[in-house]
Amino acid sequence: MSLPVTGSTARFPIHRVYCVGRNYAEHAKEMGCTGREAPFFFLKPADTVLEVAADGSTTVPYPTLTRDLQYEVELVVALGKGGSNVPADRAADLVYGYAVGLDLTRRDLQSELKKQGRPWCIAKGFEQSAPTGEVTSRELTGDIDSAEIHLRVNGVERQRSNLSKLIWSIPEIISHLSLAWELQPGDLIFTGTPEGVGPLHKGDTLCAGVGGLPEITLTIG
Ligand code: MN
């Protein structure tokens, strides 16, 4: 599994896909949670990453077992270096670049699993559940700490926020993850979604962006 790299013929090889839960206050509220909690994580299998074609021709099939597929636009951090026990003030050194991603979710199953205290795998880790655009190096993006993050469905804006509203910053997320896992080059980190998550239907077209990163456009089939 790999993703294209902006302005290069090189590919970014994918190792693991880490995801952060509830990392914007307004989204935590809409999920029924209040107050700052320690960051928590889940993983998607690396082969759930779907490369979103730059020409917008990508179609994601509506998955089985759900009647409430939902979108979540997220900044994806791509690691070029690994490490364990990385202090937050050195975490930026691990970052190769950034991409726009969707953490597609079978929300009805996730809600039921939460109630039952069961793992989220079926709700989060299904095929093509992580459509992602090309990876842009941080040399090209520069500082994106206050970039806008947004998503439209059929041309109607559904999510808009700013990376400055992340509860746990990118360096803090990397630092926390590195306490639990040995981070590796090729790891992707989905950093959480802002408020406004909602349902998708067959035929919907999504367009999502973060700052100056290449936008992603895809259709639910
Ligand atoms: Mn998410």
Tab-separated table of N, CA and C in Angstrom, residues 71 148-161:
chain	number	residue	atom	x	y	z
A	71	TYR	N	-19.391	10.316	7.046
A	71	TYR	CA	-18.102	10.926	6.688
A	71	TYR	C	-17.459	11.562	7.920
A	148	GLU	N	-7.426	25.675	7.716
A	148	GLU	CA	-8.841	25.339	7.718
A	148	GLU	C	-9.037	23.886	7.266
A	149	ILE	N	-10.029	23.229	7.840
A	149	ILE	CA	-10.384	21.866	7.440
A	149	ILE	C	-11.870	21.873	7.107
A	150	HIS	N	-12.235	21.288	5.970
A	150	HIS	CA	-13.624	21.431	5.532
A	150	HIS	C	-14.049	20.252	4.665
A	151	LEU	N	-15.365	20.054	4.570
A	151	LEU	CA	-15.924	18.975	3.752
A	151	LEU	C	-17.281	19.404	3.208
A	152	ARG	N	-17.502	19.127	1.925
A	152	ARG	CA	-18.801	19.376	1.299
A	152	ARG	C	-19.367	18.049	0.802
A	153	VAL	N	-20.675	17.917	0.917
A	153	VAL	CA	-21.377	16.777	0.331
A	153	VAL	C	-22.357	17.332	-0.693
A	154	ASN	N	-22.229	16.893	-1.938
A	154	ASN	CA	-23.073	17.399	-3.031
A	154	ASN	C	-23.062	18.926	-3.068
A	155	GLY	N	-21.891	19.501	-2.813
A	155	GLY	CA	-21.735	20.952	-2.916
A	155	GLY	C	-22.163	21.731	-1.680
A	156	VAL	N	-22.713	21.059	-0.675
A	156	VAL	CA	-23.181	21.731	0.544
A	156	VAL	C	-22.157	21.517	1.656
A	157	GLU	N	-21.704	22.615	2.259
A	157	GLU	CA	-20.694	22.483	3.308
A	157	GLU	C	-21.281	21.807	4.543
A	158	ARG	N	-20.628	20.749	5.015
A	158	ARG	CA	-21.099	19.998	6.185
A	158	ARG	C	-20.129	20.089	7.359
A	159	GLN	N	-18.844	20.254	7.081
A	159	GLN	CA	-17.857	20.374	8.152
A	159	GLN	C	-16.925	21.537	7.829
A	160	ARG	N	-16.644	22.358	8.810
A	160	ARG	CA	-15.612	23.388	8.678
A	160	ARG	C	-15.072	23.702	10.058
A	161	SER	N	-13.767	23.649	10.185
A	161	SER	CA	-13.130	24.016	11.443
A	161	SER	C	-11.703	24.442	11.124
